[in-house]
Amino acid sequence: MILFDQVLTAAQMRAAEDVLIAAGTSVSALMEHAGRGAAEWVWRVAAGRTVTVLCGPGNNGGDGYVIARVLAERGLPVQVVAPLPPATEAAQQACRRWGGVPVADAAGAVLVDCLFGTGLTRALSPELSQMLQRLAAAHPFRIAIDLPSGIDSDTGQALGDGMPDYQLTVALGGWKRAHWLMPAGASMGERRLVEIGIDAVSGAGRLARRPELTAPRPDAHKYSRGLLAVVGGAMPGASLLAARAAMRGGAGYVRLLAAERPEGVPDDLVVLTGPAADALADERIAAVLAGSGLERGTDAAERLRTALASDHPLVLDADALHLLTPAALQGRDAPLALTPHAGEMAALCRAFAVVAEGKIAQAQGLAAAANAVVIAKGADTIIAGPAGELVFTKPATSWLSVAGTGDVLAGLVASRLANGSAPLAAAEEGLWLHATAARLAGSALLPDTLIAALPAAWEQAA
Ligand SMILES: NC(=O)C1=CN([C@@H]2O[C@H](COP(=O)(O)OP(=O)(O)OC[C@H]3O[C@@H](n4cnc5c(N)ncnc54)[C@H](O)[C@@H]3O)[C@@H](O)[C@H]2O)[C@@H](O)CC1
Ligand SMILES: [K+]
């Protein structure tokens, strides 16, 4: 089975390669396979122009020698820069088969960066870093093979300064975590995968899938599509945005529970201003959203307690994430989804005593500690589930970086939950609708235009 959506750590990638090697494939054969696949991409981009391959000492460099040989065999002008000699057996063999003489420096149309891949363990030396930057400046099109050299494969952090930007990154054998994490993702350009036959790896993450979102069943009615209660707070604008988004997320009925009827409520949104506990006692409620515009005072804490006590499937966002404690979850059985951005994640990790470095470990630690699906938001949104599930997402448009889009996302995830999706699926579906509507809303989008684009996003779901 070909796995195009698996996302691996460097250790998981090595383990997957070891399985193939134990089954009789040599490292050189894997390198040949990977290098040939990568060469196809370089060939297309180069379109007859001069290519420079920068080869490092490890197997990433070995891939580079394969690429240089394949392109030279096809008649392309190729030069190799190799600041360090090949040090692994497979790389030495690939270098011998290439058979050329490296040059000290080069300029041309396309730079192929094969300096380091998953084996990078420390920052590049100043000499190597300067060489990489000089070559990058001398080539208008830059392709990173497996990873841009200088990136930590597991965290996406740069291990030094002055990383160049690439137009294309060709992942070999499987996606690495860094391909879908910031800051690395911001410098990788387009990302493509060359498959080399590795199998499923236990404990691996995966890329978010295109969800199966369909029109309501022919016999649907508003309650069968799901009744969502949105617990509003002192700042009604945010909960109103979330509720309006939720109305277009698939739920059949959205009720806003507000202390007072806010300004600007559309006619088609039901607002209940009585005690929240009474409103939440309605057994037809399929899911609850709390947190958007809740604020953090005594009233807010009380409203959150009421939402938690009702024991409906629950999405908590924004201020609720600053108020949540492990004690508050005692006795709850219903599914829970949390949607923290980086600041809220830090507060939750403190509250739930999650001691972990980095976005993935924190999201997974919190998911386990709170028995919740955690949507760790940002330019590199990931989803962590309580059973260790880990889902990466492809970058959405950067125009989403504007106030209020988080409220829209929370409304969409809650709407999917009310509609009957399990929390992890609700998270993936909500993120897909959000990203698709954002793409359709175009430049300079606002929460309003994002919500307005949701029907068109649904049209693309089928
Ligand atoms: N193992 C395999 O079966 C395959 C590996 N492939 C390629 O091999 C790569 C991984 O190969 P390696 O594990 O050899 O790793 P790299 O090619 O990334 O290089 C690691 C080598 O560089 C040294 N090193 C690490 N950081 C350094 C630094 N800052 N300065 C100087 N030297 C440094 C290490 O000690 C090691 O010798 C992958 O990214 C991929 O490109 C592919 O060819 C497919 C098959
Ligand atoms: K590289």
XYZ file of C-alpha atoms and ligand atoms in Angstrom:
508
model
C 0.000 0.000 0.000
C 1.369 3.423 -0.911
C 1.193 5.851 2.003
C 1.161 9.417 0.831
C -0.118 10.878 4.083
C 2.180 9.370 6.728
C 4.249 11.940 8.679
C 7.366 10.592 10.384
C 10.074 11.487 12.852
C 13.657 10.909 11.691
C 13.809 7.810 13.917
C 10.543 6.441 12.477
C 11.893 7.039 8.961
C 15.083 5.133 9.767
C 13.059 2.299 11.314
C 10.895 2.113 8.188
C 14.008 1.986 5.990
C 15.497 -0.711 8.237
C 12.426 -2.872 7.603
C 13.050 -2.637 3.847
C 16.762 -3.324 4.307
C 16.041 -6.358 6.514
C 13.744 -7.633 3.755
C 16.651 -7.590 1.315
C 16.758 -4.102 -0.253
C 20.179 -2.426 -0.043
C 20.721 1.175 1.084
C 22.181 1.832 -2.361
C 19.025 0.543 -4.030
C 16.868 2.797 -1.832
C 19.150 5.728 -2.616
C 18.960 4.998 -6.333
C 15.165 4.853 -6.125
C 14.910 8.073 -4.081
C 17.551 9.907 -6.148
C 15.900 8.970 -9.444
C 12.532 10.153 -8.187
C 14.019 13.443 -7.028
C 15.914 13.823 -10.319
C 12.575 13.768 -12.168
C 11.492 16.878 -10.284
C 14.828 18.641 -10.865
C 14.676 17.721 -14.561
C 11.232 19.290 -14.947
C 12.227 22.464 -13.146
C 15.613 22.826 -14.885
C 14.132 22.550 -18.385
C 17.605 22.328 -19.938
C 19.274 24.961 -17.756
C 22.417 24.574 -15.634
C 22.037 22.636 -12.370
C 24.365 22.723 -9.350
C 24.105 19.878 -6.833
C 25.481 20.583 -3.355
C 26.449 17.223 -1.828
C 27.074 16.622 1.890
C 28.856 13.682 3.554
C 25.854 11.489 4.413
C 23.173 9.700 2.473
C 21.466 12.993 1.599
C 24.682 13.801 -0.255
C 24.467 10.307 -1.760
C 21.059 11.194 -3.177
C 22.751 14.241 -4.708
C 25.313 12.120 -6.571
C 22.503 9.960 -7.959
C 20.652 13.094 -9.101
C 23.813 14.538 -10.698
C 24.447 11.278 -12.589
C 20.867 10.877 -13.817
C 20.694 14.472 -15.059
C 24.128 14.305 -16.704
C 23.099 11.073 -18.483
C 20.190 13.048 -19.913
C 22.536 15.692 -21.226
C 21.839 18.429 -18.700
C 24.766 20.699 -17.700
C 25.383 19.596 -14.072
C 28.113 20.545 -11.625
C 28.654 19.169 -8.135
C 29.952 21.111 -5.123
C 31.077 18.791 -2.328
C 32.629 20.574 0.663
C 32.948 17.260 2.551
C 33.763 13.871 0.988
C 31.106 11.125 1.051
C 31.368 9.246 4.347
C 28.797 6.454 4.096
C 29.253 3.367 1.930
C 26.136 4.115 -0.123
C 27.139 7.750 -0.689
C 30.676 6.693 -1.707
C 29.230 4.213 -4.174
C 26.866 6.852 -5.589
C 29.794 9.270 -5.921
C 31.877 6.669 -7.787
C 28.998 5.932 -10.156
C 28.641 9.644 -10.848
C 32.361 9.664 -11.677
C 32.851 13.421 -12.054
C 35.093 15.937 -10.324
C 33.486 18.384 -7.872
C 33.993 22.136 -8.330
C 34.791 24.562 -5.508
C 32.040 27.052 -6.324
C 29.309 27.436 -8.912
C 26.527 29.592 -10.306
C 23.611 28.502 -12.457
C 19.849 28.301 -12.806
C 18.943 25.604 -10.277
C 20.554 24.694 -6.945
C 19.832 21.225 -5.591
C 20.546 21.184 -1.846
C 21.712 17.710 -0.785
C 23.973 18.896 2.023
C 22.052 17.343 4.936
C 18.739 15.566 5.409
C 17.323 13.757 8.410
C 20.799 13.082 9.812
C 21.527 16.691 10.756
C 22.281 16.802 14.464
C 23.712 20.264 15.003
C 23.916 23.698 13.399
C 25.943 24.012 10.204
C 29.496 25.293 10.700
C 29.927 28.949 9.651
C 31.844 27.774 6.557
C 29.073 25.393 5.425
C 26.366 27.906 6.228
C 28.125 30.614 4.210
C 28.668 28.238 1.309
C 24.973 27.299 1.290
C 23.940 30.955 1.373
C 26.423 31.914 -1.345
C 25.227 29.135 -3.638
C 21.576 29.987 -2.879
C 22.206 33.594 -3.903
C 23.867 32.426 -7.146
C 20.886 30.256 -8.234
C 17.427 31.785 -8.747
C 15.617 28.438 -8.296
C 16.439 26.347 -5.235
C 15.304 22.781 -4.545
C 15.785 21.122 -1.142
C 16.169 17.362 -1.296
C 14.333 15.697 1.590
C 14.743 18.783 3.801
C 16.365 22.198 3.564
C 19.832 21.681 5.096
C 19.860 23.200 8.558
C 16.348 22.159 9.616
C 15.623 19.861 12.553
C 13.540 17.107 10.967
C 11.379 16.512 14.046
C 10.615 20.063 15.177
C 10.853 22.229 12.057
C 13.201 24.575 13.909
C 16.237 26.034 12.130
C 19.453 24.785 13.756
C 21.333 27.932 12.697
C 20.883 31.354 11.130
C 20.605 32.511 7.558
C 18.587 29.639 6.055
C 17.851 30.254 2.372
C 14.347 30.046 0.902
C 13.471 27.234 -1.505
C 10.850 27.118 -4.231
C 10.518 23.321 -4.012
C 11.202 20.672 -1.368
C 11.193 17.034 -2.444
C 10.567 14.698 0.503
C 12.087 11.232 0.153
C 10.295 8.076 1.267
C 7.820 9.824 3.560
C 6.853 13.209 4.954
C 8.910 14.305 7.938
C 7.309 16.361 10.699
C 9.316 19.436 9.649
C 7.540 19.470 6.274
C 4.337 20.565 8.016
C 5.726 22.658 10.876
C 6.789 26.259 11.147
C 9.213 27.931 10.835
C 10.628 25.329 8.397
C 7.454 25.204 6.325
C 7.713 28.893 5.517
C 10.980 28.416 3.597
C 10.235 25.139 1.790
C 8.112 26.371 -1.104
C 6.023 23.679 -2.802
C 6.325 20.249 -1.196
C 6.364 16.982 -3.174
C 6.860 13.389 -2.078
C 8.945 10.697 -3.769
C 7.687 7.319 -2.670
C 10.230 4.485 -2.104
C 7.962 1.712 -0.849
C 8.074 2.117 2.905
C 5.248 0.596 4.896
C 2.965 1.979 7.601
C 4.925 2.915 10.729
C 3.250 2.417 14.078
C 2.823 5.665 16.006
C 3.311 7.831 12.906
C 1.318 11.011 12.369
C -0.625 11.653 9.199
C -1.732 14.550 7.068
C -5.344 15.677 7.434
C -7.627 13.972 4.935
C -10.181 15.544 2.707
C -13.300 14.937 4.778
C -16.457 13.284 3.508
C -18.913 16.125 3.897
C -22.295 15.550 2.325
C -25.617 17.335 2.054
C -28.125 16.524 4.828
C -29.962 13.214 4.468
C -33.172 13.344 2.449
C -35.205 12.850 5.649
C -33.228 15.406 7.692
C -34.827 17.907 10.045
C -33.212 20.579 12.163
C -32.801 18.409 15.265
C -31.490 15.399 13.345
C -28.784 17.697 11.924
C -27.873 18.713 15.458
C -28.763 21.417 17.955
C -25.738 23.455 19.025
C -25.799 25.751 22.047
C -23.223 28.559 21.974
C -22.568 29.913 25.456
C -21.904 33.611 24.974
C -20.177 35.910 27.418
C -19.404 39.513 28.187
C -18.049 40.207 24.667
C -20.967 39.164 22.474
C -19.235 39.837 19.124
C -17.017 36.756 19.328
C -19.774 34.315 20.261
C -21.965 35.830 17.564
C -19.267 35.150 14.962
C -18.879 31.582 16.217
C -22.642 31.046 16.150
C -22.992 32.474 12.637
C -20.172 30.219 11.400
C -21.771 27.238 13.155
C -25.050 27.924 11.305
C -23.127 27.182 8.091
C -21.119 24.245 9.448
C -23.842 21.622 9.078
C -25.719 21.782 12.408
C -29.467 22.227 11.870
C -30.138 24.574 14.756
C -27.858 27.010 16.585
C -28.905 28.763 19.786
C -26.891 31.570 21.321
C -27.159 31.685 25.111
C -26.416 35.270 26.097
C -26.882 37.316 29.265
C -28.488 40.021 27.095
C -29.547 40.022 23.475
C -26.516 41.412 21.605
C -26.700 44.003 18.832
C -26.660 42.779 15.266
C -28.142 39.311 15.774
C -29.402 38.000 12.438
C -33.095 37.064 12.339
C -32.273 33.413 11.733
C -30.215 33.001 14.929
C -32.162 32.105 18.070
C -30.955 33.925 21.213
C -31.965 32.739 24.698
C -31.342 35.231 27.491
C -32.596 33.179 30.470
C -30.305 31.233 32.858
C -27.753 29.205 30.867
C -28.299 26.154 33.094
C -31.962 26.009 32.079
C -31.152 26.377 28.401
C -28.465 23.674 28.624
C -30.883 21.233 30.277
C -32.586 20.726 26.895
C -31.900 17.084 26.095
C -32.079 17.730 22.371
C -28.767 19.627 22.545
C -26.139 17.697 20.571
C -23.108 19.875 21.376
C -22.065 23.014 23.236
C -19.459 25.676 22.411
C -18.118 27.929 25.154
C -15.284 30.397 25.420
C -15.518 32.834 22.516
C -15.935 36.266 24.135
C -16.446 34.694 27.583
C -13.840 36.920 29.308
C -12.293 35.699 32.547
C -14.247 37.149 35.497
C -16.488 35.433 38.048
C -19.478 35.390 35.712
C -17.356 33.781 33.006
C -16.116 31.068 35.375
C -19.709 30.369 36.403
C -20.885 30.116 32.792
C -18.012 27.733 32.013
C -18.901 25.580 35.063
C -22.483 25.418 33.810
C -21.348 24.394 30.325
C -19.059 21.680 31.715
C -21.730 20.409 34.134
C -24.263 19.908 31.330
C -22.052 17.046 30.054
C -22.843 17.528 26.368
C -20.087 17.095 23.756
C -18.177 20.340 24.222
C -15.792 22.629 22.353
C -13.835 25.073 24.499
C -12.094 28.060 22.937
C -10.458 31.357 23.888
C -11.066 32.533 27.480
C -12.462 29.145 28.527
C -8.985 27.753 27.899
C -7.558 30.154 30.475
C -10.195 29.165 33.043
C -10.134 25.384 32.539
C -8.622 23.176 35.268
C -8.324 19.393 35.673
C -10.782 19.564 38.603
C -13.409 21.184 36.362
C -13.375 18.081 34.130
C -14.040 15.645 36.991
C -17.126 13.542 36.345
C -17.487 14.507 32.690
C -18.056 11.703 30.187
C -18.955 13.534 26.999
C -16.338 14.248 24.311
C -14.243 17.392 24.641
C -12.328 19.429 22.050
C -9.951 22.289 22.893
C -8.793 24.864 20.335
C -5.757 26.669 21.824
C -3.395 29.020 20.013
C 0.170 29.191 21.359
C -0.617 31.452 24.347
C -3.653 29.408 25.389
C -1.627 26.212 24.996
C 0.966 27.561 27.433
C -1.773 28.385 29.969
C -3.360 24.927 29.570
C -0.005 23.165 29.966
C 0.514 25.048 33.230
C -2.998 24.211 34.458
C -2.743 20.522 33.515
C 0.928 20.146 34.617
C 2.000 19.133 31.122
C 5.773 19.476 30.968
C 6.748 19.160 27.318
C 8.907 20.935 24.755
C 7.422 21.957 21.441
C 3.989 22.161 19.926
C 3.516 18.452 19.189
C 4.585 17.166 22.591
C 2.482 19.817 24.340
C -0.611 19.061 22.258
C -0.218 15.314 22.811
C 0.467 15.772 26.534
C -2.586 17.973 26.929
C -4.786 15.625 24.880
C -3.849 12.782 27.227
C -4.133 14.845 30.438
C -7.529 16.349 29.555
C -8.808 13.302 27.607
C -9.583 15.727 24.799
C -8.983 16.356 21.141
C -6.598 19.316 20.984
C -6.515 21.546 17.928
C -3.229 23.405 18.361
C -3.805 26.405 16.103
C -1.348 28.539 14.197
C 0.214 28.716 10.769
C 0.990 25.000 11.307
C -2.190 23.740 12.964
C -1.980 20.185 14.300
C -4.600 17.975 15.932
C -3.714 15.650 18.807
C -6.110 13.009 20.123
C -6.275 11.368 23.558
C -5.163 7.975 22.187
C -1.973 9.463 20.693
C -3.501 10.419 17.332
C -1.498 13.107 15.536
C -2.769 14.915 12.441
C -0.826 17.567 10.520
C -2.466 20.083 8.196
C -1.257 21.671 4.996
C -0.818 25.423 5.356
C -3.986 27.442 4.771
C -3.870 30.954 3.298
C -1.895 33.377 5.449
C -4.800 35.850 5.146
C -6.379 33.872 7.981
C -4.024 35.714 10.336
C -6.659 38.241 11.359
C -8.768 38.633 14.515
C -12.002 36.656 14.611
C -11.077 33.734 12.356
C -10.487 31.599 15.465
C -14.081 32.211 16.551
C -15.219 31.042 13.115
C -13.133 27.871 13.446
C -14.500 27.099 16.909
C -18.048 27.534 15.549
C -17.328 25.166 12.655
C -15.782 22.431 14.828
C -18.693 22.686 17.281
C -21.161 22.535 14.384
C -19.555 19.337 13.066
C -19.653 17.849 16.582
C -23.352 18.754 16.883
C -23.920 17.212 13.463
C -22.718 13.873 14.837
C -19.037 13.658 13.952
C -16.603 12.216 16.498
C -14.331 14.932 17.961
C -11.252 14.139 15.843
C -13.318 14.030 12.648
C -15.150 17.205 13.703
C -11.771 18.906 14.079
C -10.586 17.781 10.631
C -13.884 18.723 9.010
C -13.981 22.117 10.705
C -10.405 22.862 9.675
C -11.100 21.790 6.104
C -14.176 24.016 5.822
C -12.243 26.895 7.400
C -9.230 26.536 5.071
C -11.367 26.024 1.973
C -13.617 29.002 2.721
C -10.493 31.087 3.405
C -9.042 30.180 0.021
C -12.324 31.109 -1.645
C -12.675 34.336 0.377
C -9.388 35.485 -1.147
C -7.083 38.303 -0.140
C -7.744 40.572 2.846
C -10.473 38.267 4.108
C -12.398 39.096 7.283
C -14.428 36.784 9.523
C -17.554 38.000 7.732
C -16.265 37.201 4.250
C -14.966 33.863 5.558
C -18.451 32.946 6.800
C -19.937 34.168 3.516
C -17.618 31.786 1.621
C -18.756 28.692 3.552
C -21.557 27.681 1.141
C -19.020 27.707 -1.719
C -16.649 25.630 0.437
C -19.453 23.066 0.904
C -19.887 22.976 -2.881
C -16.261 21.809 -3.098
C -16.704 19.115 -0.471
C -18.651 16.627 -2.552
N 18.870 5.485 4.904
C 18.291 5.205 3.735
O 17.993 4.067 3.463
C 17.968 6.291 2.786
C 18.300 7.600 3.076
N 18.077 8.587 2.206
C 18.662 9.911 2.423
O 19.522 9.889 3.501
C 19.273 11.006 4.337
C 19.702 10.672 5.690
O 21.047 10.265 5.588
P 22.059 10.340 6.780
O 21.477 9.675 7.960
O 23.357 9.870 6.251
O 22.058 11.873 7.137
P 22.537 13.179 6.346
O 22.817 12.924 4.940
O 21.561 14.198 6.704
O 23.959 13.529 6.998
C 24.346 13.048 8.229
C 25.858 13.086 8.309
O 26.266 14.395 8.562
C 26.883 14.487 9.845
N 26.399 15.744 10.421
C 25.234 15.959 11.076
N 25.098 17.265 11.357
C 26.223 17.881 10.857
C 26.665 19.220 10.824
N 25.952 20.215 11.369
N 27.841 19.492 10.224
C 28.574 18.518 9.662
N 28.199 17.225 9.669
C 27.033 16.908 10.256
C 26.466 13.270 10.594
O 27.424 12.936 11.566
C 26.368 12.266 9.444
O 27.659 11.793 9.110
C 17.837 11.319 4.152
O 17.521 12.659 4.481
C 17.658 11.022 2.685
O 18.030 12.159 1.933
C 17.575 8.307 0.871
O 18.705 8.101 0.078
C 16.690 7.091 0.843
C 17.325 5.920 1.503
K 18.936 18.734 1.922
